[in-house]
CSV table of C-alpha atoms in Angstrom, one decimal:
chain,number,residue,atom,x,y,z
A,15,UNK,CA,14.5,21.1,9.3
A,16,UNK,CA,18.0,19.7,10.1
A,17,UNK,CA,17.6,16.2,8.9
A,18,UNK,CA,15.7,17.0,5.7
A,19,UNK,CA,18.1,19.8,4.6
A,20,UNK,CA,21.2,17.6,5.2
A,21,UNK,CA,19.8,14.3,4.0
A,22,UNK,CA,22.1,12.4,1.6
A,23,UNK,CA,20.4,9.5,-0.1
A,24,UNK,CA,23.8,8.0,-1.0
A,25,UNK,CA,24.5,7.4,2.7
A,26,UNK,CA,21.6,5.0,3.1
A,27,UNK,CA,21.8,3.2,-0.3
A,28,UNK,CA,23.7,-0.1,-0.2
A,29,UNK,CA,27.2,0.2,-1.9
A,30,UNK,CA,26.4,-2.5,-4.4
A,31,UNK,CA,23.2,-0.7,-5.4
A,32,UNK,CA,25.1,2.5,-5.9
A,33,UNK,CA,27.4,0.7,-8.3
A,34,UNK,CA,24.7,-1.3,-10.0
A,35,UNK,CA,24.5,-1.1,-13.8
A,36,UNK,CA,20.8,-1.5,-14.5
A,37,UNK,CA,19.4,-3.9,-17.2
A,38,UNK,CA,19.0,-2.0,-20.5
A,39,UNK,CA,17.7,-3.1,-23.9
A,40,UNK,CA,17.3,-1.5,-27.3
A,41,UNK,CA,13.7,-0.6,-26.5
A,42,UNK,CA,14.9,1.9,-23.9
A,43,UNK,CA,16.2,4.0,-26.8
A,44,UNK,CA,14.0,3.0,-29.8
A,45,UNK,CA,10.4,2.0,-29.6
A,46,UNK,CA,8.9,2.6,-33.1
A,47,UNK,CA,9.2,0.9,-36.5
A,48,UNK,CA,9.7,-2.8,-37.2
A,49,UNK,CA,10.7,-4.1,-33.8
A,50,UNK,CA,12.9,-7.2,-34.0
A,51,UNK,CA,15.1,-6.5,-31.0
A,52,UNK,CA,13.4,-8.3,-28.1
A,53,UNK,CA,12.6,-11.8,-29.5
A,54,UNK,CA,8.9,-11.3,-29.2
A,55,UNK,CA,6.4,-13.2,-31.4
A,56,UNK,CA,5.7,-10.9,-34.3
A,57,UNK,CA,2.5,-12.7,-35.2
A,58,UNK,CA,0.9,-11.5,-32.0
A,59,UNK,CA,-1.0,-13.5,-29.5
A,60,UNK,CA,-1.1,-17.0,-31.0
A,61,UNK,CA,-4.5,-18.0,-29.6
A,62,UNK,CA,-6.0,-15.2,-31.8
A,63,UNK,CA,-4.0,-16.0,-35.0
A,64,UNK,CA,-5.8,-17.4,-38.1
A,65,UNK,CA,-4.0,-20.5,-39.3
A,66,UNK,CA,-4.9,-22.3,-42.5
A,67,UNK,CA,-3.2,-25.0,-44.5
A,68,UNK,CA,-1.7,-24.4,-47.9
A,69,UNK,CA,-2.1,-26.8,-50.8
A,70,UNK,CA,1.4,-28.0,-50.1
A,71,UNK,CA,0.5,-28.8,-46.5
A,72,UNK,CA,2.4,-26.0,-44.8
A,73,UNK,CA,0.7,-23.7,-42.3
A,74,UNK,CA,-0.2,-20.2,-43.4
A,75,UNK,CA,-0.4,-17.9,-40.4
A,76,UNK,CA,-2.2,-14.6,-40.5
A,77,UNK,CA,-1.6,-12.2,-37.6
A,78,UNK,CA,-4.8,-10.6,-36.2
A,79,UNK,CA,-5.0,-7.0,-34.9
A,80,UNK,CA,-3.7,-6.7,-31.4
A,81,UNK,CA,-4.9,-3.4,-30.1
A,82,UNK,CA,-3.4,-3.9,-26.7
A,83,UNK,CA,0.0,-4.9,-28.1
A,84,UNK,CA,0.1,-8.0,-25.8
A,85,UNK,CA,2.8,-9.5,-28.0
A,86,UNK,CA,5.1,-6.7,-27.0
A,87,UNK,CA,6.8,-6.2,-23.7
A,88,UNK,CA,5.1,-3.4,-21.7
A,89,UNK,CA,6.5,0.0,-21.0
A,90,UNK,CA,9.0,-0.7,-18.2
A,91,UNK,CA,8.4,2.6,-16.6
A,92,UNK,CA,4.6,2.9,-17.0
A,93,UNK,CA,5.0,6.5,-18.1
A,94,UNK,CA,1.4,7.1,-19.1
A,95,UNK,CA,0.2,5.8,-15.8
A,96,UNK,CA,2.7,8.0,-13.9
A,97,UNK,CA,1.4,11.0,-15.9
A,98,UNK,CA,-2.1,10.3,-14.6
A,99,UNK,CA,-0.9,9.8,-11.1
A,100,UNK,CA,0.2,13.5,-11.2
A,101,UNK,CA,-3.4,14.4,-11.8
A,102,UNK,CA,-4.4,12.4,-8.7
A,103,UNK,CA,-1.7,13.9,-6.6
A,104,UNK,CA,-0.9,17.3,-8.1
A,105,UNK,CA,1.6,18.2,-5.5
A,106,UNK,CA,4.1,15.7,-6.9
A,107,UNK,CA,6.5,17.6,-9.1
A,108,UNK,CA,7.0,15.2,-12.0
A,109,UNK,CA,6.9,11.6,-13.2
A,110,UNK,CA,10.5,11.3,-12.1
A,111,UNK,CA,9.1,11.4,-8.5
A,112,UNK,CA,6.9,8.4,-9.1
A,113,UNK,CA,7.7,4.6,-8.9
A,114,UNK,CA,5.3,1.8,-9.9
A,115,UNK,CA,5.6,-1.7,-8.4
A,116,UNK,CA,3.8,-5.0,-8.4
A,117,UNK,CA,1.6,-4.1,-5.5
A,118,UNK,CA,2.8,-2.2,-2.5
A,119,UNK,CA,4.5,-5.4,-1.3
A,120,UNK,CA,7.1,-5.2,-4.1
A,121,UNK,CA,7.7,-1.5,-3.2
A,122,UNK,CA,8.2,-2.5,0.4
A,123,UNK,CA,10.6,-5.2,-0.5
A,124,UNK,CA,12.6,-3.1,-2.9
A,125,UNK,CA,13.0,-0.3,-0.4
A,126,UNK,CA,14.5,-2.7,2.1
A,127,UNK,CA,16.7,-4.4,-0.5
A,128,UNK,CA,18.3,-1.1,-1.7
A,129,UNK,CA,18.9,0.3,1.8
A,130,UNK,CA,19.5,-2.5,4.3
A,131,UNK,CA,22.6,-4.7,4.4
A,132,UNK,CA,21.5,-8.3,5.3
A,133,UNK,CA,22.6,-9.3,8.7
A,134,UNK,CA,23.6,-5.8,9.8
A,135,UNK,CA,20.9,-3.1,9.2
A,136,UNK,CA,17.4,-2.8,10.6
A,137,UNK,CA,14.0,-1.1,10.1
A,138,UNK,CA,11.8,0.6,12.7
A,139,UNK,CA,8.1,-0.2,12.9
A,140,UNK,CA,5.3,1.1,15.1
A,141,UNK,CA,3.0,-1.8,16.2
A,142,UNK,CA,0.2,-2.5,15.7
A,143,UNK,CA,1.0,-2.1,12.0
A,144,UNK,CA,1.0,-3.8,8.6
A,145,UNK,CA,2.6,-7.2,8.9
A,146,UNK,CA,4.5,-7.2,5.6
A,147,UNK,CA,7.1,-4.8,7.0
A,148,UNK,CA,8.2,-7.6,9.4
A,149,UNK,CA,7.9,-10.3,6.8
A,150,UNK,CA,10.0,-8.5,4.2
A,151,UNK,CA,12.6,-7.7,6.9
A,152,UNK,CA,12.8,-11.4,7.9
A,153,UNK,CA,13.2,-12.5,4.3
A,154,UNK,CA,16.0,-10.1,3.7
A,155,UNK,CA,17.7,-10.9,7.1
A,156,UNK,CA,17.1,-7.4,8.3
A,157,UNK,CA,16.6,-6.5,12.0
A,158,UNK,CA,13.4,-5.1,13.4
A,159,UNK,CA,13.2,-2.3,16.0
A,160,UNK,CA,9.7,-1.9,17.5
A,161,UNK,CA,8.4,1.4,19.0
A,162,UNK,CA,4.7,0.8,19.7
A,163,UNK,CA,2.0,3.3,19.0
A,164,UNK,CA,0.2,5.0,21.9
A,165,UNK,CA,-2.7,2.5,22.6
A,166,UNK,CA,-4.7,4.4,25.3
A,167,UNK,CA,-6.4,7.7,25.8
A,168,UNK,CA,-7.3,10.4,23.3
A,169,UNK,CA,-4.1,9.8,21.3
A,170,UNK,CA,-4.8,6.2,20.7
A,171,UNK,CA,-2.9,4.8,17.7
A,172,UNK,CA,-0.8,7.9,17.3
A,173,UNK,CA,3.0,8.0,17.3
A,174,UNK,CA,5.0,8.0,20.5
A,175,UNK,CA,7.1,10.6,18.7
A,176,UNK,CA,9.9,11.1,21.2
A,177,UNK,CA,10.4,7.3,21.5
A,178,UNK,CA,10.5,6.9,17.7
A,179,UNK,CA,13.1,9.7,17.2
A,180,UNK,CA,15.2,8.5,20.2
A,181,UNK,CA,15.2,4.9,19.0
A,182,UNK,CA,16.0,5.8,15.4
A,183,UNK,CA,18.7,8.3,16.2
A,184,UNK,CA,20.5,6.1,18.7
A,185,UNK,CA,20.7,3.1,16.4
A,186,UNK,CA,22.7,3.8,13.3
A,187,UNK,CA,21.6,0.5,11.8
A,188,UNK,CA,18.0,1.8,11.3
A,189,UNK,CA,17.7,2.7,7.6
A,190,UNK,CA,13.9,3.0,7.3
A,191,UNK,CA,11.2,4.2,9.7
A,192,UNK,CA,7.8,2.8,8.5
A,193,UNK,CA,4.8,4.9,9.3
A,194,UNK,CA,1.4,3.5,8.4
A,195,UNK,CA,-1.2,6.2,7.9
A,196,UNK,CA,-4.1,5.5,8.0
A,197,UNK,CA,-2.8,2.5,9.9
A,198,UNK,CA,-3.7,-1.2,9.4
A,199,UNK,CA,-5.2,-2.5,11.6
A,200,UNK,CA,-5.7,0.8,13.5
A,201,UNK,CA,-7.6,2.8,10.8
A,202,UNK,CA,-6.0,5.9,12.1
A,203,UNK,CA,-4.4,8.8,10.2
A,204,UNK,CA,-1.2,9.9,11.9
A,205,UNK,CA,-1.0,13.6,13.0
A,206,UNK,CA,0.8,15.8,10.6
A,207,UNK,CA,2.7,17.6,13.3
A,208,UNK,CA,4.1,14.2,14.5
A,209,UNK,CA,5.1,13.1,11.0
A,210,UNK,CA,6.9,16.4,10.4
A,211,UNK,CA,8.8,16.1,13.7
A,212,UNK,CA,10.1,12.7,12.6
A,213,UNK,CA,11.1,14.1,9.2
A,214,UNK,CA,12.8,17.1,10.8
A,215,UNK,CA,14.6,15.2,13.5
A,216,UNK,CA,18.3,14.3,13.5
A,217,UNK,CA,17.5,10.9,12.0
A,218,UNK,CA,19.5,10.4,8.8
A,219,UNK,CA,17.6,7.5,7.3
A,220,UNK,CA,14.4,7.2,5.1
A,221,UNK,CA,10.9,7.9,6.5
A,222,UNK,CA,8.2,5.9,4.6
A,223,UNK,CA,4.5,6.8,5.0
A,224,UNK,CA,2.3,3.9,3.8
A,225,UNK,CA,-1.0,5.4,2.7
A,226,UNK,CA,-3.0,2.5,1.3
A,227,UNK,CA,-6.2,3.8,2.8
A,228,UNK,CA,-5.7,7.6,2.4
A,229,UNK,CA,-8.7,8.1,0.1
A,230,UNK,CA,-11.1,7.1,2.9
A,231,UNK,CA,-9.8,9.9,5.2
A,232,UNK,CA,-12.4,12.6,5.9
A,233,UNK,CA,-11.4,16.0,4.5
A,234,UNK,CA,-11.4,17.6,8.0
A,235,UNK,CA,-8.9,15.0,9.2
A,236,UNK,CA,-6.3,15.8,6.6
A,237,UNK,CA,-5.0,14.9,3.2
A,238,UNK,CA,-2.3,12.7,1.6
A,239,UNK,CA,1.3,13.2,2.8
A,240,UNK,CA,2.2,13.2,-0.9
A,241,UNK,CA,2.0,17.0,-0.4
A,242,UNK,CA,5.2,16.8,1.6
A,243,UNK,CA,7.3,14.9,-1.0
A,244,UNK,CA,8.7,18.1,-2.6
A,245,UNK,CA,9.5,19.5,0.8
A,246,UNK,CA,11.3,16.6,2.4
A,247,UNK,CA,13.9,14.5,0.4
A,248,UNK,CA,13.9,12.0,3.2
A,249,UNK,CA,10.2,11.2,2.7
A,250,UNK,CA,8.8,8.4,0.6
A,251,UNK,CA,5.0,8.0,0.3
A,252,UNK,CA,3.4,4.7,-0.7
A,253,UNK,CA,-0.2,4.2,-2.1
A,254,UNK,CA,-2.0,1.5,-4.0
A,255,UNK,CA,-4.7,0.9,-6.6
A,256,UNK,CA,-6.1,-2.0,-4.4
A,257,UNK,CA,-8.3,-0.1,-2.0
A,258,UNK,CA,-10.2,3.0,-3.1
A,259,UNK,CA,-9.9,2.2,-6.8
A,260,UNK,CA,-11.1,-1.4,-6.2
A,261,UNK,CA,-8.3,-2.9,-8.3
A,262,UNK,CA,-6.6,-5.4,-6.0
A,263,UNK,CA,-6.4,-7.9,-8.8
A,264,UNK,CA,-4.1,-5.9,-11.0
A,265,UNK,CA,-1.4,-5.6,-8.3
A,266,UNK,CA,-0.2,-2.1,-8.8
A,267,UNK,CA,1.6,-0.2,-6.0
A,268,UNK,CA,2.6,3.5,-6.1
A,269,UNK,CA,5.6,5.2,-4.5
A,270,UNK,CA,6.4,8.9,-4.5
A,271,UNK,CA,9.7,10.4,-3.4
A,272,UNK,CA,12.8,12.1,-4.6
A,273,UNK,CA,13.9,11.5,-8.2
A,274,UNK,CA,17.2,10.0,-6.9
A,275,UNK,CA,15.5,7.4,-4.7
A,276,UNK,CA,13.0,6.5,-7.5
A,277,UNK,CA,15.9,6.0,-9.9
A,278,UNK,CA,17.6,3.5,-7.5
A,279,UNK,CA,14.3,1.6,-7.3
A,280,UNK,CA,14.0,1.6,-11.1
A,281,UNK,CA,17.6,0.3,-11.4
A,282,UNK,CA,16.9,-2.6,-9.0
A,283,UNK,CA,13.4,-3.8,-10.0
A,284,UNK,CA,12.9,-6.6,-12.6
A,285,UNK,CA,12.5,-5.3,-16.2
A,286,UNK,CA,8.9,-5.3,-17.5
A,287,UNK,CA,7.5,-6.3,-14.1
A,288,UNK,CA,4.2,-4.6,-14.7
A,289,UNK,CA,2.0,-6.2,-17.3
A,290,UNK,CA,0.4,-4.4,-20.2
A,291,UNK,CA,-3.0,-5.4,-18.8
A,292,UNK,CA,-2.4,-3.9,-15.4
A,293,UNK,CA,-1.0,-0.7,-16.9
A,294,UNK,CA,-4.0,-0.3,-19.3
A,295,UNK,CA,-6.5,-0.8,-16.5
A,296,UNK,CA,-4.7,1.6,-14.2
A,297,UNK,CA,-4.5,4.2,-16.9
A,298,UNK,CA,-8.3,4.0,-17.4
A,299,UNK,CA,-8.9,4.1,-13.7
A,300,UNK,CA,-6.7,7.2,-13.3
A,301,UNK,CA,-8.6,9.2,-16.0
A,302,UNK,CA,-10.5,12.2,-14.8
A,303,UNK,CA,-13.7,10.2,-15.0
A,304,UNK,CA,-12.1,7.3,-13.1
A,305,UNK,CA,-10.8,9.5,-10.3
A,306,UNK,CA,-14.2,11.2,-9.9
A,307,UNK,CA,-15.9,7.7,-9.7
A,308,UNK,CA,-13.3,6.6,-7.1
A,309,UNK,CA,-14.1,9.6,-4.9
A,310,UNK,CA,-17.8,9.0,-5.2
A,311,UNK,CA,-17.5,5.3,-4.2
A,312,UNK,CA,-15.0,6.1,-1.4
A,313,UNK,CA,-17.5,8.7,-0.1
A,314,UNK,CA,-20.3,6.1,-0.2
A,315,UNK,CA,-18.2,3.6,1.7
A,316,UNK,CA,-17.4,6.2,4.3
A,317,UNK,CA,-21.0,7.0,4.7
A,318,UNK,CA,-21.9,3.3,5.2
A,319,UNK,CA,-19.1,3.1,7.7
A,320,UNK,CA,-20.1,6.2,9.7
A,321,UNK,CA,-23.9,6.1,9.5
A,322,UNK,CA,-24.7,2.4,9.5
A,323,UNK,CA,-21.9,0.0,10.4
A,324,UNK,CA,-20.4,1.9,13.4
A,325,UNK,CA,-23.6,2.7,15.2
A,326,UNK,CA,-25.1,-0.7,14.5
A,327,UNK,CA,-21.9,-2.4,15.9
A,328,UNK,CA,-22.0,-0.2,19.0
A,329,UNK,CA,-25.5,-1.4,19.7
A,330,UNK,CA,-24.6,-5.1,19.8
A,331,UNK,CA,-24.2,-7.0,23.0
A,332,UNK,CA,-20.6,-7.6,24.1
A,333,UNK,CA,-19.3,-4.8,21.9
A,334,UNK,CA,-17.2,-2.4,24.1
A,335,UNK,CA,-16.1,0.1,21.5
A,336,UNK,CA,-15.1,0.9,18.0
A,337,UNK,CA,-11.5,2.0,18.5
A,338,UNK,CA,-9.2,4.1,16.4
A,339,UNK,CA,-9.8,7.1,14.1
A,340,UNK,CA,-12.0,5.3,11.5
A,341,UNK,CA,-10.1,6.8,8.7
A,342,UNK,CA,-10.1,3.7,6.5
A,343,UNK,CA,-12.6,1.3,4.7
A,344,UNK,CA,-12.8,-0.9,7.8
A,345,UNK,CA,-13.5,-0.6,11.5
A,346,UNK,CA,-11.8,-2.1,14.5
A,347,UNK,CA,-14.4,-3.5,16.9
A,348,UNK,CA,-13.5,-4.6,20.5
A,349,UNK,CA,-15.5,-7.2,22.4
A,350,UNK,CA,-15.9,-7.8,26.2
A,351,UNK,CA,-17.4,-10.6,28.3
A,352,UNK,CA,-20.3,-10.2,30.7
A,353,UNK,CA,-18.0,-8.7,33.3
A,354,UNK,CA,-16.8,-6.0,30.9
A,355,UNK,CA,-13.3,-7.6,30.5
A,356,UNK,CA,-11.7,-7.5,27.1
A,357,UNK,CA,-12.2,-10.9,25.5
A,358,UNK,CA,-10.1,-12.5,22.9
A,359,UNK,CA,-12.2,-15.7,23.4
A,360,UNK,CA,-15.3,-14.0,22.2
A,361,UNK,CA,-13.6,-12.2,19.3
A,362,UNK,CA,-11.9,-15.4,18.1
A,363,UNK,CA,-15.0,-17.5,18.6
A,364,UNK,CA,-17.1,-15.1,16.6
A,365,UNK,CA,-14.5,-15.0,13.9
A,366,UNK,CA,-14.3,-18.8,13.6
A,367,UNK,CA,-18.0,-19.4,13.7
A,368,UNK,CA,-18.8,-16.8,11.0
A,369,UNK,CA,-16.0,-18.1,8.7
A,370,UNK,CA,-16.7,-21.8,9.1
A,371,UNK,CA,-20.5,-22.0,9.4
A,372,UNK,CA,-22.0,-18.6,8.3
A,373,UNK,CA,-20.1,-17.9,5.1
A,374,UNK,CA,-18.8,-14.6,6.5
A,375,UNK,CA,-15.1,-13.8,6.8
A,376,UNK,CA,-13.7,-10.9,8.8
A,377,UNK,CA,-10.2,-10.6,10.3
A,378,UNK,CA,-9.2,-11.5,13.9
A,379,UNK,CA,-6.7,-9.0,15.3
A,380,UNK,CA,-6.8,-9.9,19.0
A,381,UNK,CA,-3.1,-11.0,18.8
A,382,UNK,CA,-1.9,-7.6,17.7
A,383,UNK,CA,-0.4,-5.2,20.3
A,384,UNK,CA,-3.2,-2.8,21.5
A,385,UNK,CA,-5.9,-4.7,19.7
A,386,UNK,CA,-6.9,-7.3,22.3
A,387,UNK,CA,-10.4,-8.6,21.8
A,388,UNK,CA,-10.7,-7.0,18.3
A,389,UNK,CA,-12.1,-8.0,15.0
A,390,UNK,CA,-11.3,-5.9,11.9
A,391,UNK,CA,-14.4,-5.6,9.7
A,392,UNK,CA,-14.2,-4.3,6.1
A,393,UNK,CA,-17.0,-1.9,5.0
A,394,UNK,CA,-18.9,-3.9,2.4
A,395,UNK,CA,-21.9,-3.2,0.2
A,396,UNK,CA,-25.1,-2.1,1.8
A,397,UNK,CA,-26.4,-5.7,1.8
A,398,UNK,CA,-23.1,-7.2,3.0
A,399,UNK,CA,-23.1,-4.7,5.9
A,400,UNK,CA,-26.6,-5.7,6.9
A,401,UNK,CA,-25.7,-9.4,6.8
A,402,UNK,CA,-22.7,-8.9,9.1
A,403,UNK,CA,-24.7,-7.0,11.6
A,404,UNK,CA,-27.6,-9.5,11.6
A,405,UNK,CA,-25.2,-12.4,11.9
A,406,UNK,CA,-23.2,-10.9,14.7
A,407,UNK,CA,-26.4,-9.9,16.6
A,408,UNK,CA,-27.7,-13.5,16.5
A,409,UNK,CA,-24.4,-15.0,17.6
A,410,UNK,CA,-23.6,-12.4,20.3
A,411,UNK,CA,-27.1,-12.6,21.8
A,412,UNK,CA,-26.4,-16.3,22.5
A,413,UNK,CA,-23.3,-15.5,24.6
A,414,UNK,CA,-24.1,-15.1,28.3
């Protein structure tokens, strides 16, 4: 593995980040006793305080028990959550290999900020893919190199590996290759042999595998690429609590990579960025009982996807195919007109009518490369899935 064995993280980190002295406070060294270091409110959450008036007219304030310690700043590193992530992904060596961000979007932004010089460097993406890579690059004045996925045949939505490696190796400005697996909107897990080829190529930058939907991948299709983190120092794997754990509202993203890269991310992120409430919920969800429930629910959603939603969609008029690997909690459905031609008009019309007049919102993806005529439909509850099929059957039957 020439690239992995000779990978030098310092070569891709921006010089100002290498020299950065991270924000520190007394709580980094001392966290017990009477804490008067951070200018917190020692009475605790004031909406819970008991306030009475003394005979002299002054207020007497009695602090109430604060079991969640919401009057204290949270653990900046989220250590207890990281410890439980090691139970979820046991191939990760230690908590020093784990980074926590405010959703995956913060992780994406920080990775670009610590590696890419604005106005000079670039990232490589493989359309169709998650749109935030492009948004973050644009915000940070970073270039975008596009190497499309294969969009036809048996290898649909897999990497064009030779093109990815050639483009990345021939352009020294490319600091990050973004690989989305399972992809959004493709719903397809990338082949392990292809991912390893990129990691073992002569490319000297960072390879990021975004695995937001990994818990919906069937066991026979593979497992998380977190298993490769200890093997490849040039690999960084992203995951989230938003999908399989059903916790989009707490905004907690997970990154796993070398301790050196994680330290640069920690140095750069805002202090106390993750709230106590988010960390507490994540810690509970990542308990052995929580992980077991997640896997049960994910299996149920996959069953609904494979045994109801996909076959029912295929039976509808104007549905040409369910495309992609179906490795996520959604399906990508392609529509055609009466002559069998792929139709963005039908897909867009169906999307608009359902959203505006039927109280049913899916996602139009016909504008994405390789997704012409497509809607992306999330696997819902049993009742929600029935509603979407019934509604689409009625609307599509009315189209000549």
